[in-house]
PDB file of C-alpha atoms in Angstrom:
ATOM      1  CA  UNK A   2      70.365 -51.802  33.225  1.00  0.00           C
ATOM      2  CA  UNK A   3      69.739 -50.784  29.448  1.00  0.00           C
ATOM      3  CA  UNK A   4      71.311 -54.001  28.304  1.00  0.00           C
ATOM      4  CA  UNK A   5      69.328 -56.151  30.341  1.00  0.00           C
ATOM      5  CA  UNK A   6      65.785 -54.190  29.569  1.00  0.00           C
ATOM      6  CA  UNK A   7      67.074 -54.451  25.764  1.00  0.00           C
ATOM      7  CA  UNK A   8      67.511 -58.271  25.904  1.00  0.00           C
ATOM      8  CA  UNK A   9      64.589 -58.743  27.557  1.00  0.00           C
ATOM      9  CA  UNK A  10      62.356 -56.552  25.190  1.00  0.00           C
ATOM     10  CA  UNK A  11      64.160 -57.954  22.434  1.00  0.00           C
ATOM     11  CA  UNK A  12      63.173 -61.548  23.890  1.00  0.00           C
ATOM     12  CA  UNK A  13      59.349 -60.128  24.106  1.00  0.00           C
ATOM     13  CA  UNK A  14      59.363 -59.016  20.947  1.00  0.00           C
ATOM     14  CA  UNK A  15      60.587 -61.943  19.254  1.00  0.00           C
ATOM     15  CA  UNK A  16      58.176 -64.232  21.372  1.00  0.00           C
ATOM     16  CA  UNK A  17      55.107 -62.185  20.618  1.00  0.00           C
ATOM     17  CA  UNK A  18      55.589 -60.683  17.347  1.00  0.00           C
ATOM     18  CA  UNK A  19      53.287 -63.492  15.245  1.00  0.00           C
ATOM     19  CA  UNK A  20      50.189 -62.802  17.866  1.00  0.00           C
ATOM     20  CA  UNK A  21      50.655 -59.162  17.207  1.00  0.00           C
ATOM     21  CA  UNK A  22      50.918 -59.400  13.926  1.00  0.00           C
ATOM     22  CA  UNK A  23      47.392 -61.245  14.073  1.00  0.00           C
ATOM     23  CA  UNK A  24      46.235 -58.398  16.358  1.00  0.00           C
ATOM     24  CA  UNK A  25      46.882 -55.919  14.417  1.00  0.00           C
ATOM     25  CA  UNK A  26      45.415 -57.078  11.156  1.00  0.00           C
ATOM     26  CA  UNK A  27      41.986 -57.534  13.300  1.00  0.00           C
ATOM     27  CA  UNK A  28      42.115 -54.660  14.523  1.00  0.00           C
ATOM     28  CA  UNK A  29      42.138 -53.633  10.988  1.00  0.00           C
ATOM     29  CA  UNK A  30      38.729 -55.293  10.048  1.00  0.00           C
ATOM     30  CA  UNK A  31      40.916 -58.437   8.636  1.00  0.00           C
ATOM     31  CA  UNK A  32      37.720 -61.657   9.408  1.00  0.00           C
ATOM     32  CA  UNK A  33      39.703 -64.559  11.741  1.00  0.00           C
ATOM     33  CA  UNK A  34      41.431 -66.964   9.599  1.00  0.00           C
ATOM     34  CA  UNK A  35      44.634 -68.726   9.591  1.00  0.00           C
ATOM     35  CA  UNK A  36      45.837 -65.997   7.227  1.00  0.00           C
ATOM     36  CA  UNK A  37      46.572 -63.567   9.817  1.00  0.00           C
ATOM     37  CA  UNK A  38      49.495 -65.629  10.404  1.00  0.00           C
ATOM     38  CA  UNK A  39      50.702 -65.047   6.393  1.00  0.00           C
ATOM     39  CA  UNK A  40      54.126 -63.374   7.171  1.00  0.00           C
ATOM     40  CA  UNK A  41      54.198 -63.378  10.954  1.00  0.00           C
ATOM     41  CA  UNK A  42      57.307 -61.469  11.550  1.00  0.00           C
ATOM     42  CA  UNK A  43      57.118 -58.993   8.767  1.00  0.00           C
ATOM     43  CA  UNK A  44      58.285 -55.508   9.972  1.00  0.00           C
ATOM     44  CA  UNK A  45      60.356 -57.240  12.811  1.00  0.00           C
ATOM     45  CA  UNK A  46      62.986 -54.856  12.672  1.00  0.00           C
ATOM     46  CA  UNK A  47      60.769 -51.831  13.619  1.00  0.00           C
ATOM     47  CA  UNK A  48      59.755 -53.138  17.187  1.00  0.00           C
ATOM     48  CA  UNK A  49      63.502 -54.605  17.762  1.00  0.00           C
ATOM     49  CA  UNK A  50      65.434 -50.894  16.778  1.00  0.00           C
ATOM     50  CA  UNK A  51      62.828 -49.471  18.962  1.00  0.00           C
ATOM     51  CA  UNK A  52      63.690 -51.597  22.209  1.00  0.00           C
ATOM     52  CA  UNK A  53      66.450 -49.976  23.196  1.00  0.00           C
ATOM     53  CA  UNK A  54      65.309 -46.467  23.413  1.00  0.00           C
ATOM     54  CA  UNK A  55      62.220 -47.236  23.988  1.00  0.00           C
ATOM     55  CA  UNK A  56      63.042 -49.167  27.408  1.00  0.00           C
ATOM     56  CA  UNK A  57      65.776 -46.987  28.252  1.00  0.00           C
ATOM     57  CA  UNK A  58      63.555 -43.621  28.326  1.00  0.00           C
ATOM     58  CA  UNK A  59      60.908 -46.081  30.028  1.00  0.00           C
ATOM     59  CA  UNK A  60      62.981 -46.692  33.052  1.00  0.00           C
ATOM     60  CA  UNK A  61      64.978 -43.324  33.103  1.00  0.00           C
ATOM     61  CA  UNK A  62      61.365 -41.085  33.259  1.00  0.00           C
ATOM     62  CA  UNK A  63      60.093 -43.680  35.869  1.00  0.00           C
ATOM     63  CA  UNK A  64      63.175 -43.505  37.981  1.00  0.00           C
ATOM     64  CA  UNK A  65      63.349 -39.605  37.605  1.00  0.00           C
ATOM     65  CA  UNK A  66      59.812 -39.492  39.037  1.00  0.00           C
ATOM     66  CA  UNK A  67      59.848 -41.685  41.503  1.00  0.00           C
ATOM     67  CA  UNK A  68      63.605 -39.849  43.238  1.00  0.00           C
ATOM     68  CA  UNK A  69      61.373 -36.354  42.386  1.00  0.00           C
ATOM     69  CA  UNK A  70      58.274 -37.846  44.169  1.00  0.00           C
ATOM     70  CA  UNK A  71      60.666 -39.171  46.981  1.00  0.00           C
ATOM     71  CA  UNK A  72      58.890 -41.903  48.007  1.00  0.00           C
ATOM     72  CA  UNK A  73      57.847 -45.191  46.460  1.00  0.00           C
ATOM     73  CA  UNK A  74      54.323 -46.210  47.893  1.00  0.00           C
ATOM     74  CA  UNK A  75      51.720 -47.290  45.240  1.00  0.00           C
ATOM     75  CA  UNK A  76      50.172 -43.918  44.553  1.00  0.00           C
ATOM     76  CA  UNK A  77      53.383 -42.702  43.992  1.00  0.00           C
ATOM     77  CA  UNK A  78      54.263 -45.776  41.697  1.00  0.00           C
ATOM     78  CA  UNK A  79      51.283 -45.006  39.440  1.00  0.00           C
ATOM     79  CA  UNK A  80      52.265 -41.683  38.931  1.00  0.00           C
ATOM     80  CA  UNK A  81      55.885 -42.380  38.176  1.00  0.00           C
ATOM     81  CA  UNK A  82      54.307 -45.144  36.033  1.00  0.00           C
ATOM     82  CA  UNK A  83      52.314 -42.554  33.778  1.00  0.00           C
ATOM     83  CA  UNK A  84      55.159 -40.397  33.288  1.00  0.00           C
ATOM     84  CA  UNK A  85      57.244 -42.983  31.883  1.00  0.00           C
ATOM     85  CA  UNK A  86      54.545 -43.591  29.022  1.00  0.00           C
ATOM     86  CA  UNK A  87      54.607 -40.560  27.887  1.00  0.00           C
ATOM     87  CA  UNK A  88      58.511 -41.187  26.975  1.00  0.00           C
ATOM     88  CA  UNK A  89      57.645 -44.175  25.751  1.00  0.00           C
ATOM     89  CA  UNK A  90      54.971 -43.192  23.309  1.00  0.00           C
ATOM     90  CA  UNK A  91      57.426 -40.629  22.296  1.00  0.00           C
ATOM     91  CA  UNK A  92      59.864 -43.025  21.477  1.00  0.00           C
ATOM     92  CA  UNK A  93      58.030 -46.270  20.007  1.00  0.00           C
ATOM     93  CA  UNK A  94      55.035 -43.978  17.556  1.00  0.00           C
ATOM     94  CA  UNK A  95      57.002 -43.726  14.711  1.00  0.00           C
ATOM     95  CA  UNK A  96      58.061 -47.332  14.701  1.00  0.00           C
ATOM     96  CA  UNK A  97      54.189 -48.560  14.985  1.00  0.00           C
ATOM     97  CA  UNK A  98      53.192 -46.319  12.303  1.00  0.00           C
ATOM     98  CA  UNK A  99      55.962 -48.439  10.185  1.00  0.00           C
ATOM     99  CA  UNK A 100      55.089 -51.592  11.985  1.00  0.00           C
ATOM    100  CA  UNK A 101      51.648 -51.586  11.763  1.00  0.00           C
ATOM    101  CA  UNK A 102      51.861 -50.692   8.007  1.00  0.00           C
ATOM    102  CA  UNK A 103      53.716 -53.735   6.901  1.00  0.00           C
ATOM    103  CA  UNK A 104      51.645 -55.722   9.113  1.00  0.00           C
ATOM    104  CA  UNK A 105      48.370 -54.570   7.663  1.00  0.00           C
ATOM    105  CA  UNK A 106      49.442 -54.019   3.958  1.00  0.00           C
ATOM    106  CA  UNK A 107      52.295 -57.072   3.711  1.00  0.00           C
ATOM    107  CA  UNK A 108      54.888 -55.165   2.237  1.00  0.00           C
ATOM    108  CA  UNK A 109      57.948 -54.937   3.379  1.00  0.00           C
ATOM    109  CA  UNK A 110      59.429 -52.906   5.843  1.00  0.00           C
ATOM    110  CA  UNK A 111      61.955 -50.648   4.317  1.00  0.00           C
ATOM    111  CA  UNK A 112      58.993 -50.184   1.171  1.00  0.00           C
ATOM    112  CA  UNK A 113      56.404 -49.204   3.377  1.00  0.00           C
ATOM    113  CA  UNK A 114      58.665 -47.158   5.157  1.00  0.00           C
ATOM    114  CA  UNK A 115      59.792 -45.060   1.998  1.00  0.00           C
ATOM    115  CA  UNK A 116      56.101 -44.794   0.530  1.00  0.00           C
ATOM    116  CA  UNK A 117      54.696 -43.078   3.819  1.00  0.00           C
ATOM    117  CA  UNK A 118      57.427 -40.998   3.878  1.00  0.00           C
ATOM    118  CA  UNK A 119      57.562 -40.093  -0.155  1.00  0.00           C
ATOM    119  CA  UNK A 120      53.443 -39.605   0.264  1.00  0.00           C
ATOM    120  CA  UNK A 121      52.907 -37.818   3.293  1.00  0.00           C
ATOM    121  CA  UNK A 122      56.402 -36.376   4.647  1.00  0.00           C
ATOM    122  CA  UNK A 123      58.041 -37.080   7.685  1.00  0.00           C
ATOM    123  CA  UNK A 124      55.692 -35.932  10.069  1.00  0.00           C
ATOM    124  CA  UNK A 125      53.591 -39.357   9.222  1.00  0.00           C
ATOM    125  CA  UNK A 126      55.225 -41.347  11.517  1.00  0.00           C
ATOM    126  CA  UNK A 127      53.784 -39.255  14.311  1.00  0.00           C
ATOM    127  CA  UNK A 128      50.298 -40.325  13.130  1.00  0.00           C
ATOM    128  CA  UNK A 129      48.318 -41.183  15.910  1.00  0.00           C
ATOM    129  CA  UNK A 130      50.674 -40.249  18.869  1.00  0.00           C
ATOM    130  CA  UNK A 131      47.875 -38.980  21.522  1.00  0.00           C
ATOM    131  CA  UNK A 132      45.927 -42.390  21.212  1.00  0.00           C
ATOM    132  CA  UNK A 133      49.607 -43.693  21.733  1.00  0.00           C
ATOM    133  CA  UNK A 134      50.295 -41.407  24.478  1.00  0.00           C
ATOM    134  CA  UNK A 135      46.744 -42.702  25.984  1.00  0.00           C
ATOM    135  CA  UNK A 136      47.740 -46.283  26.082  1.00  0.00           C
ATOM    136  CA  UNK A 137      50.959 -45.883  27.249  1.00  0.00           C
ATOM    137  CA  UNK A 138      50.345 -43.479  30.094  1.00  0.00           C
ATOM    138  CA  UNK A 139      47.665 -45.813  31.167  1.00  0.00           C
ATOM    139  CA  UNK A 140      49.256 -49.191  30.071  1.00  0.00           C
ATOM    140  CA  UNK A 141      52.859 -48.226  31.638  1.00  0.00           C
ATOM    141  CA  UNK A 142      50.996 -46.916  35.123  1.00  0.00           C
ATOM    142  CA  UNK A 143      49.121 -49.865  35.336  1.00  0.00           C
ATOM    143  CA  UNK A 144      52.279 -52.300  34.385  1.00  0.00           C
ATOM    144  CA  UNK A 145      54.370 -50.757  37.427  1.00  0.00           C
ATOM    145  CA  UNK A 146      51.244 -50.360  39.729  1.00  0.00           C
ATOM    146  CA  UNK A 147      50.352 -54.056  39.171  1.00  0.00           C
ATOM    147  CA  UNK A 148      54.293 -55.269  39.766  1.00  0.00           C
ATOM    148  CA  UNK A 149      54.540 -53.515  42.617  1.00  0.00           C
ATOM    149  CA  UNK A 150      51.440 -54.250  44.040  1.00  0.00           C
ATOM    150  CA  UNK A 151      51.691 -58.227  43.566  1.00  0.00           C
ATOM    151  CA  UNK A 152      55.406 -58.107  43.724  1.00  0.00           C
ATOM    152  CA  UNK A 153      54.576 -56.746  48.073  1.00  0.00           C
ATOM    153  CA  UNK A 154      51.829 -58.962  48.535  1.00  0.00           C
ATOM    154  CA  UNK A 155      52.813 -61.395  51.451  1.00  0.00           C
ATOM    155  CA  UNK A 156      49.371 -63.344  50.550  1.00  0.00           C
ATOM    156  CA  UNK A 157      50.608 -64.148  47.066  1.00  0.00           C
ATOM    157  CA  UNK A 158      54.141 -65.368  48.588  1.00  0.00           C
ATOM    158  CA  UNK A 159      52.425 -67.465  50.992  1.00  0.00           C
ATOM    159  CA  UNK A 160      50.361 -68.893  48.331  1.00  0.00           C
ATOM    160  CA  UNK A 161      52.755 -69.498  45.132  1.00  0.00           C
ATOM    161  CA  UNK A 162      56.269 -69.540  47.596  1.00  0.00           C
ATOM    162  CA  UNK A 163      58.940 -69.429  44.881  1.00  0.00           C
ATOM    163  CA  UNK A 164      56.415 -69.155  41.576  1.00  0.00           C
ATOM    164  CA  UNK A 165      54.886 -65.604  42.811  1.00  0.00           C
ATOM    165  CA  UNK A 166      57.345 -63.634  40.629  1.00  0.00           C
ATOM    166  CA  UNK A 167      55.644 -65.791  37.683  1.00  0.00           C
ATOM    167  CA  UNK A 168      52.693 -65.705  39.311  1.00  0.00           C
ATOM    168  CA  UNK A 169      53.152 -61.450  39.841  1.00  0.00           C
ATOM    169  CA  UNK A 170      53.899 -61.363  36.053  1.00  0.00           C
ATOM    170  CA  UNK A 171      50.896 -62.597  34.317  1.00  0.00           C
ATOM    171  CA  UNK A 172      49.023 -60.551  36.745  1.00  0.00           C
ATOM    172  CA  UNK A 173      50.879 -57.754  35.808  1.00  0.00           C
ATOM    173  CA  UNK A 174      50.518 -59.095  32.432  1.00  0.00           C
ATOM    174  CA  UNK A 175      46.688 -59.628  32.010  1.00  0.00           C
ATOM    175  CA  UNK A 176      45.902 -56.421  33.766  1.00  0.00           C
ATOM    176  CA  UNK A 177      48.020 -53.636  31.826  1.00  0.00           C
ATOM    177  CA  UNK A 178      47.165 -55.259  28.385  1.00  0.00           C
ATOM    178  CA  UNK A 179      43.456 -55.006  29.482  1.00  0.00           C
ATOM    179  CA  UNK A 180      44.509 -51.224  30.135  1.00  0.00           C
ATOM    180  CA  UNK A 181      46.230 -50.860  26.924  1.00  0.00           C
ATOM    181  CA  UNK A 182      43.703 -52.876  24.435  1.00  0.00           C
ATOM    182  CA  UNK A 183      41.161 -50.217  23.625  1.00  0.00           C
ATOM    183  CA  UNK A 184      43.877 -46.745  22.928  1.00  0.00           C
ATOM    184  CA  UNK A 185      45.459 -49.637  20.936  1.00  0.00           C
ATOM    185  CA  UNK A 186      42.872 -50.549  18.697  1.00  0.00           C
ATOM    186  CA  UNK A 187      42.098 -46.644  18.265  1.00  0.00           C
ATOM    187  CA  UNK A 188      45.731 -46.253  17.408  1.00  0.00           C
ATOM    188  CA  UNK A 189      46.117 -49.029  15.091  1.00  0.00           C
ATOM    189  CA  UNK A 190      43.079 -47.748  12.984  1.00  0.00           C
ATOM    190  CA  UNK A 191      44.167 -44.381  12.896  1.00  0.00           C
ATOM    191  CA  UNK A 192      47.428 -45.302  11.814  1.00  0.00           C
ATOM    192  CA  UNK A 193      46.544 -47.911   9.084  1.00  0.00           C
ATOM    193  CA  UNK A 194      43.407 -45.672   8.043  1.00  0.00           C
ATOM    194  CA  UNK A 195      45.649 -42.753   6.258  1.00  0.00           C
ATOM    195  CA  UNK A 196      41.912 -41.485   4.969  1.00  0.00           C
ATOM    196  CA  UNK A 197      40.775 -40.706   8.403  1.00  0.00           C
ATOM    197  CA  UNK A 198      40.636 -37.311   9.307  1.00  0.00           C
ATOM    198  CA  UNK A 199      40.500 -37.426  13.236  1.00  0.00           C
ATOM    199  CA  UNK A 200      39.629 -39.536  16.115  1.00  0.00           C
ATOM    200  CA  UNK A 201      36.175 -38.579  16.283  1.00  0.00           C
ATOM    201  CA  UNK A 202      35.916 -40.154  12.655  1.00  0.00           C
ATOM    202  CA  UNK A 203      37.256 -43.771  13.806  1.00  0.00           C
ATOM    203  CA  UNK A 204      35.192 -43.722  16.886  1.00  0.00           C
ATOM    204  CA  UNK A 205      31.924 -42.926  14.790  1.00  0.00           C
ATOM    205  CA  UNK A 206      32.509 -45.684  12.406  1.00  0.00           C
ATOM    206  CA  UNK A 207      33.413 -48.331  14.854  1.00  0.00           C
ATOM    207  CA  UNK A 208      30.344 -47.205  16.901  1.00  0.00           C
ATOM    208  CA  UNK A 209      27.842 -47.360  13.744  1.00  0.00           C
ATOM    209  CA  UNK A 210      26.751 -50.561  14.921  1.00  0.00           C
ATOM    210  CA  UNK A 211      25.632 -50.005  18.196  1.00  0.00           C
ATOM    211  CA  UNK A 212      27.614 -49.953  21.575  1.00  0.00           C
ATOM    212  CA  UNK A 213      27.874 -53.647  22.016  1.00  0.00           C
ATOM    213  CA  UNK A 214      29.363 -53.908  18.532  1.00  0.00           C
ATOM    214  CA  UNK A 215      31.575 -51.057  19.383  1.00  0.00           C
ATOM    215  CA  UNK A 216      33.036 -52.976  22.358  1.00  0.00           C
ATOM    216  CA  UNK A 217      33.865 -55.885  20.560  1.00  0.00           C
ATOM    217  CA  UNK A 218      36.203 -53.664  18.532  1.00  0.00           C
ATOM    218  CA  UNK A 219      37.845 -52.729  20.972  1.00  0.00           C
ATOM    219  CA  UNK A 220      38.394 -55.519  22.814  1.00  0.00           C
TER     220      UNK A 220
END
């Protein structure tokens, strides 16, 4: 149901918000230190009014693919899967732009908010949608792929007995984020780095210093 996806995003968000915070702002060339953690839930708000819509057009796309597909083996969980991101980039872009701006600049939400808009118009806070659209078509395929997948396994019941649903959820866990890591970083640059002109401009600068270097940025 919405109100049980909503809690349980809500719970996510809550849980995870300080790491992300620290994500982001490395993501954003910030150097490891205990800094990162200055203001760990600054911009909240953004990812919490986004749950609910965000979830909801998450699970409604998914479920309208998978009754359109008419069947529900794993192919056909993948591809209901990828669907659903695209709703969900939809939905959540506009609060990352926000989010990751506080984050990056530590201002607060609401500010931040009112100088993108004042600077650049409304259409900002679709900055860096298709690198959004990436990782959740991919992340969001992978997620429901991975659940399903672990969630049928008789080897993983006979193994963990009642601790496979945990057991199915860092799986799940580990694997879409791995998915999802790389658009993110992408994202998060283009959407911090208001001077970039394109994609091709972020991927040229984080791949200046060879390809090695280049994967430790995204990753």
């Amino acid at each position: 149901s919405i109100a049980f996806g909503s809690l349980t995003g809500a719970t996510c968000v809550l849980v995870g918000y300080p790491l992300d915070t620290a994500k982001t702002r490395l993501q954003t060339g910030h150097a490891w230190s205990w800094k990162l953690l200055t203001h760990p839930y600054r911009g909240v708000l953004s990812p919490l009014f986004a749950v609910t819509p965000s979830w909801a057009a998450n699970f409604f796309m998914y479920g309208s693919a998978i009754k359109f597909l008419g069947q529900n083996d794993i192919a056909s969980v993948a591809l209901a899967g990828g669907f659903s991101g695209l709703g969900y980039a939809t939905v959540v872009c506009p609060f990352e732009m926000v989010k990751c701006n506080t984050q990056f600049t530590h201002k607060p939400l609401a500010e931040t908010y009112r100088q993108l808009v004042r600077e650049n118009g409304m259409r900002i806070l679709y900055r860096g949608y298709a690198a959004a659209c990436c990782r959740d078509v991919g992340q969001t395929a992978a997620y429901f792929t991975l659940a399903e997948w672990f969630g049928r396994s008789e080897r993983l019941q006979q193994l963990f007995g009642s601790s496979a649903p945990f057991v199915t959820g860092m799986l799940t866990g580990i694997g879409h984020c791995t998915v999802e890591f790389p658009f993110d970083t992408v994202k998060t640059k283009m959407q911090t780095g208001l001077g970039y002109t394109g994609y091709s401009e972020v991927l040229r600068e984080m791949g200046a210093d060879g390809s090695s270097a280049f994967l430790r940025l995204l990753f």
